[in-house]
CSV table of C-alpha atoms in Angstrom, one decimal:
chain,number,residue,atom,x,y,z
N,258,MET,CA,60.9,-14.6,5.9
N,259,GLN,CA,61.9,-14.9,2.3
N,260,LYS,CA,59.4,-14.3,-0.4
N,261,GLU,CA,59.1,-16.7,-3.3
N,262,LYS,CA,61.1,-15.4,-6.2
N,263,VAL,CA,59.1,-14.0,-9.1
N,264,PRO,CA,60.2,-13.4,-12.7
N,265,PHE,CA,62.3,-10.3,-13.1
N,266,SER,CA,60.1,-9.0,-15.9
N,267,ARG,CA,58.5,-5.8,-14.5
N,268,TYR,CA,59.8,-2.4,-15.5
N,269,PRO,CA,62.2,-3.6,-18.2
N,270,GLU,CA,63.1,-0.1,-19.3
N,271,LEU,CA,64.3,0.8,-15.7
N,272,ARG,CA,65.9,-2.5,-15.2
N,273,ARG,CA,68.1,-2.3,-18.3
N,274,LEU,CA,69.5,1.0,-17.2
N,275,MET,CA,71.7,-0.5,-14.4
N,276,GLY,CA,75.0,-2.1,-15.4
N,277,THR,CA,75.5,-4.1,-12.3
N,278,GLY,CA,72.9,-5.6,-10.0
N,279,GLU,CA,69.2,-4.6,-10.1
N,280,PRO,CA,67.1,-1.8,-8.7
N,281,ALA,CA,66.4,-2.1,-5.0
N,282,CYS,CA,63.0,-1.7,-3.5
N,283,VAL,CA,62.4,0.0,-0.1
N,284,THR,CA,59.0,-0.5,1.7
N,285,PHE,CA,58.1,1.1,5.0
N,286,GLU,CA,55.7,-1.4,6.5
N,287,THR,CA,53.0,-0.2,8.9
N,288,ASP,CA,51.3,-3.5,9.8
N,289,GLU,CA,53.5,-5.3,12.3
N,290,LYS,CA,53.0,-8.9,13.3
N,291,ASP,CA,53.0,-9.6,17.0
N,292,GLY,CA,54.8,-12.9,16.7
N,293,LYS,CA,51.7,-14.9,17.5
N,294,GLY,CA,51.2,-17.1,14.6
N,295,GLY,CA,52.8,-14.6,12.3
N,296,GLU,CA,56.3,-13.5,11.4
N,297,GLU,CA,58.8,-12.8,14.1
N,298,LEU,CA,59.5,-9.2,14.9
N,299,PRO,CA,62.4,-7.9,12.9
N,300,GLU,CA,65.6,-6.8,14.6
N,301,LYS,CA,67.6,-3.7,14.2
N,302,SER,CA,70.3,-4.3,11.6
N,303,GLY,CA,74.0,-3.9,12.3
N,304,PHE,CA,74.4,-2.5,8.8
N,305,LEU,CA,73.8,1.0,7.6
N,306,PHE,CA,70.7,1.8,5.5
N,307,CYS,CA,72.9,2.5,2.4
N,308,GLU,CA,74.8,-0.8,3.0
N,309,LEU,CA,71.5,-2.7,3.1
N,310,VAL,CA,70.3,-1.0,-0.2
N,311,GLN,CA,73.6,-2.0,-1.9
N,312,LYS,CA,73.3,-5.6,-0.7
N,313,ALA,CA,69.7,-5.7,-2.0
N,314,ARG,CA,71.0,-4.4,-5.3
N,315,MET,CA,73.1,-7.6,-5.5
N,316,GLY,CA,70.3,-9.9,-4.6
N,317,GLU,CA,69.9,-10.0,-0.8
N,318,LYS,CA,66.7,-9.3,1.1
N,319,PHE,CA,66.2,-7.7,4.5
N,320,ARG,CA,63.4,-6.9,6.8
N,321,ILE,CA,64.5,-4.6,9.7
N,322,SER,CA,63.3,-2.4,12.5
N,323,GLY,CA,66.3,-0.1,12.4
N,324,GLN,CA,69.8,0.4,11.1
N,325,ASN,CA,73.2,1.3,12.3
N,326,CYS,CA,73.7,5.0,11.2
N,327,ALA,CA,72.9,7.9,13.6
N,328,PRO,CA,72.2,10.4,10.9
N,329,GLY,CA,70.2,7.7,9.0
N,330,ASP,CA,68.1,7.2,12.2
N,331,TYR,CA,67.4,11.0,12.4
N,332,ILE,CA,66.4,11.0,8.7
N,333,LEU,CA,64.1,8.0,8.9
N,334,GLY,CA,62.4,9.3,12.0
N,335,LEU,CA,63.9,6.7,14.4
N,336,SER,CA,65.7,9.3,16.5
N,337,GLU,CA,65.3,13.0,17.4
N,338,GLU,CA,69.0,13.5,18.0
N,339,SER,CA,70.4,16.0,15.5
N,340,PRO,CA,73.5,14.8,13.6
N,341,ALA,CA,75.0,18.4,13.8
N,342,GLY,CA,77.6,17.4,16.3
N,343,TYR,CA,78.6,14.4,14.4
N,344,TYR,CA,78.9,16.4,11.1
N,345,LEU,CA,81.1,19.0,12.9
N,346,LYS,CA,83.5,16.4,14.3
N,347,SER,CA,83.8,14.8,10.8
N,348,GLY,CA,85.1,18.1,9.4
N,349,ARG,CA,82.5,18.5,6.8
N,350,TYR,CA,81.5,22.0,7.9
N,351,ARG,CA,83.4,25.1,9.0
N,352,ASP,CA,81.7,25.6,12.3
N,353,ILE,CA,78.8,24.5,14.5
N,354,GLN,CA,76.5,27.1,12.9
N,355,ALA,CA,77.1,25.6,9.4
N,356,ALA,CA,76.7,22.0,10.8
N,357,GLU,CA,73.5,22.9,12.6
N,358,LYS,CA,72.1,24.5,9.4
N,359,ALA,CA,73.0,21.5,7.4
N,360,ALA,CA,71.3,19.2,9.9
N,361,LEU,CA,68.2,21.3,9.9
N,362,SER,CA,68.0,21.1,6.1
N,363,LEU,CA,68.0,17.2,6.1
N,364,PRO,CA,64.9,15.6,4.9
N,365,ARG,CA,63.0,13.6,7.4
N,366,LEU,CA,60.5,10.8,7.0
N,367,LYS,CA,57.1,11.9,8.3
N,368,ARG,CA,55.3,8.7,8.2
N,369,LYS,CA,55.3,6.1,11.1
N,370,PHE,CA,56.4,2.5,10.3
N,371,CYS,CA,57.1,-0.7,12.2
N,372,SER,CA,59.7,-2.3,9.8
N,373,VAL,CA,61.4,-1.7,6.5
N,374,ALA,CA,61.7,-4.2,3.7
N,375,ILE,CA,64.7,-3.8,1.5
N,376,GLU,CA,64.9,-6.1,-1.4
N,377,PRO,CA,65.9,-6.5,-5.1
N,378,LEU,CA,63.1,-5.8,-7.6
N,379,SER,CA,63.0,-9.4,-8.6
N,380,LEU,CA,61.9,-10.4,-5.1
N,381,ASN,CA,59.2,-7.7,-4.7
N,382,ARG,CA,55.6,-8.8,-5.3
N,383,GLY,CA,54.0,-5.7,-6.5
N,384,THR,CA,54.2,-2.6,-4.4
N,385,PHE,CA,56.9,-0.7,-2.6
N,386,ASP,CA,57.6,3.0,-1.6
N,387,VAL,CA,60.8,3.8,-3.4
N,388,LEU,CA,62.9,2.2,-6.1
N,389,ILE,CA,66.7,3.0,-5.9
N,390,LEU,CA,69.1,2.7,-8.8
N,391,PHE,CA,72.8,3.2,-9.2
N,392,LEU,CA,73.5,4.6,-12.7
N,393,LYS,CA,76.0,6.1,-15.0
N,394,PRO,CA,75.3,9.7,-15.7
N,395,GLU,CA,73.9,9.1,-19.2
N,396,LYS,CA,71.4,6.5,-17.8
N,397,ALA,CA,70.4,8.9,-15.0
N,398,MET,CA,69.8,11.5,-17.7
N,399,ARG,CA,67.4,9.3,-19.5
N,400,ILE,CA,65.3,9.0,-16.3
N,401,ILE,CA,65.2,12.8,-16.1
N,402,GLN,CA,64.2,13.0,-19.7
N,403,ALA,CA,61.5,10.3,-19.1
N,404,ASN,CA,60.1,12.4,-16.2
N,405,ALA,CA,59.7,15.3,-18.6
N,406,TYR,CA,58.3,13.3,-21.5
N,407,SER,CA,54.6,13.7,-20.7
N,408,GLU,CA,54.4,17.3,-19.4
N,409,GLY,CA,57.8,18.8,-20.3
N,410,GLU,CA,58.5,19.7,-16.6
N,411,ARG,CA,61.9,20.1,-15.2
N,412,THR,CA,63.3,17.9,-12.5
N,413,LEU,CA,64.7,19.9,-9.6
N,414,MET,CA,67.7,18.5,-7.8
N,415,ASP,CA,68.0,19.0,-4.1
N,416,THR,CA,71.2,17.6,-2.5
N,417,MET,CA,74.2,18.7,-0.4
N,418,GLY,CA,76.5,15.7,-0.5
N,419,ALA,CA,75.2,14.3,2.7
N,420,ALA,CA,72.6,11.6,3.6
N,421,SER,CA,72.4,10.5,0.0
N,422,ILE,CA,70.7,7.1,0.0
N,423,CYS,CA,68.5,7.6,3.1
N,424,GLY,CA,67.8,11.3,2.5
N,425,ASP,CA,68.0,12.2,-1.2
N,426,CYS,CA,67.1,8.9,-2.7
N,427,THR,CA,64.5,7.7,-0.2
N,428,VAL,CA,62.8,10.4,1.8
N,429,LEU,CA,63.1,13.2,-0.8
N,430,ALA,CA,62.1,10.7,-3.5
N,431,LEU,CA,58.9,9.9,-1.5
N,432,GLU,CA,58.1,13.6,-1.1
N,433,LYS,CA,59.0,14.8,-4.6
N,434,GLY,CA,58.7,11.7,-6.8
N,435,ILE,CA,62.4,11.6,-7.8
N,436,GLY,CA,65.5,12.1,-5.7
N,437,LEU,CA,68.7,12.4,-7.6
N,438,SER,CA,72.0,12.6,-5.8
N,439,PHE,CA,75.8,12.6,-6.3
N,440,GLY,CA,76.2,10.4,-3.3
N,441,CYS,CA,77.8,11.2,0.0
N,442,LYS,CA,81.0,10.4,1.9
N,443,GLY,CA,79.3,7.8,4.1
N,444,SER,CA,77.4,5.8,1.5
N,445,ARG,CA,80.4,5.8,-0.9
N,446,LYS,CA,82.8,4.7,1.8
N,447,HIS,CA,80.6,2.1,3.5
N,448,SER,CA,78.5,0.7,0.7
N,449,GLY,CA,81.0,0.9,-2.1
N,450,TYR,CA,79.2,1.8,-5.2
N,451,LYS,CA,81.5,3.0,-8.0
N,452,ASP,CA,82.9,6.4,-8.5
N,453,PHE,CA,81.2,6.7,-11.8
N,454,GLU,CA,77.7,5.8,-10.5
N,455,VAL,CA,75.1,8.3,-9.2
N,456,PRO,CA,72.2,7.0,-7.0
N,457,LEU,CA,68.7,7.9,-7.9
N,458,GLY,CA,65.4,7.1,-6.1
N,459,ILE,CA,61.9,7.0,-7.7
N,460,ALA,CA,58.7,7.0,-5.7
N,461,PHE,CA,56.3,4.1,-6.6
N,462,LYS,CA,53.7,6.6,-7.8
N,463,LYS,CA,56.1,7.7,-10.5
N,464,ILE,CA,57.3,4.3,-11.7
N,465,GLU,CA,54.8,3.7,-14.4
N,466,GLU,CA,55.2,7.2,-15.8
N,467,ILE,CA,59.0,6.9,-16.0
N,468,GLU,CA,58.8,3.4,-17.5
N,469,GLU,CA,56.5,4.7,-20.2
N,470,GLY,CA,58.6,7.7,-20.9
N,471,LEU,CA,61.7,5.5,-21.2
N,472,SER,CA,60.0,3.3,-23.7
N,473,LYS,CA,59.2,6.3,-25.9
N,474,LEU,CA,62.5,8.2,-25.8
N,475,PRO,CA,64.9,8.1,-28.7
N,476,GLU,CA,68.2,6.4,-28.0
N,477,THR,CA,71.1,8.6,-26.9
N,478,THR,CA,73.5,9.2,-29.7
N,479,GLN,CA,76.9,7.7,-28.8
């Protein structure tokens, strides 16, 4: 069910960093309706998680119980089937040992959920789990600087060019606060964000801190 649109006024510093579209909110919902006097149970989407995030960036909204990417299901805890065989067949790793090691290193969502809401920030009514942005490198740099503004701490990057949107920008962001990625073959191929854009996820618990830091930073010299 579509939520009533609210003014796109929250987090103006984060919002203005994106050149095209708007930040996308991902919320893992744990309270499921049973269809009796409530919302109908959501269906599994035929799109990939990264495609849904990209569509949300452009204004669409979804509520789903699953998505159409096998590695994504593994990362989101919807499947126990390792993507090692898939990775090996794709030619991304030299041998099965490397593919299995890569699969074991993937982040995995630990929480249980019934559905996932994926929507643009302008349609979100207040809380979410992760905010995902697609940024030029200079804009991503400003978020890293904002993260260091209060305490002077470094932001550690953890990625391997696989499972970018679902893994790096969603699950790792939930665990570590920020998940910065260069993207991956699957998300760049299927969801179509630009070559010059890097995806970045921020956990809800970090949003206010990043927003404040951005408002205090000096402008980047051009």
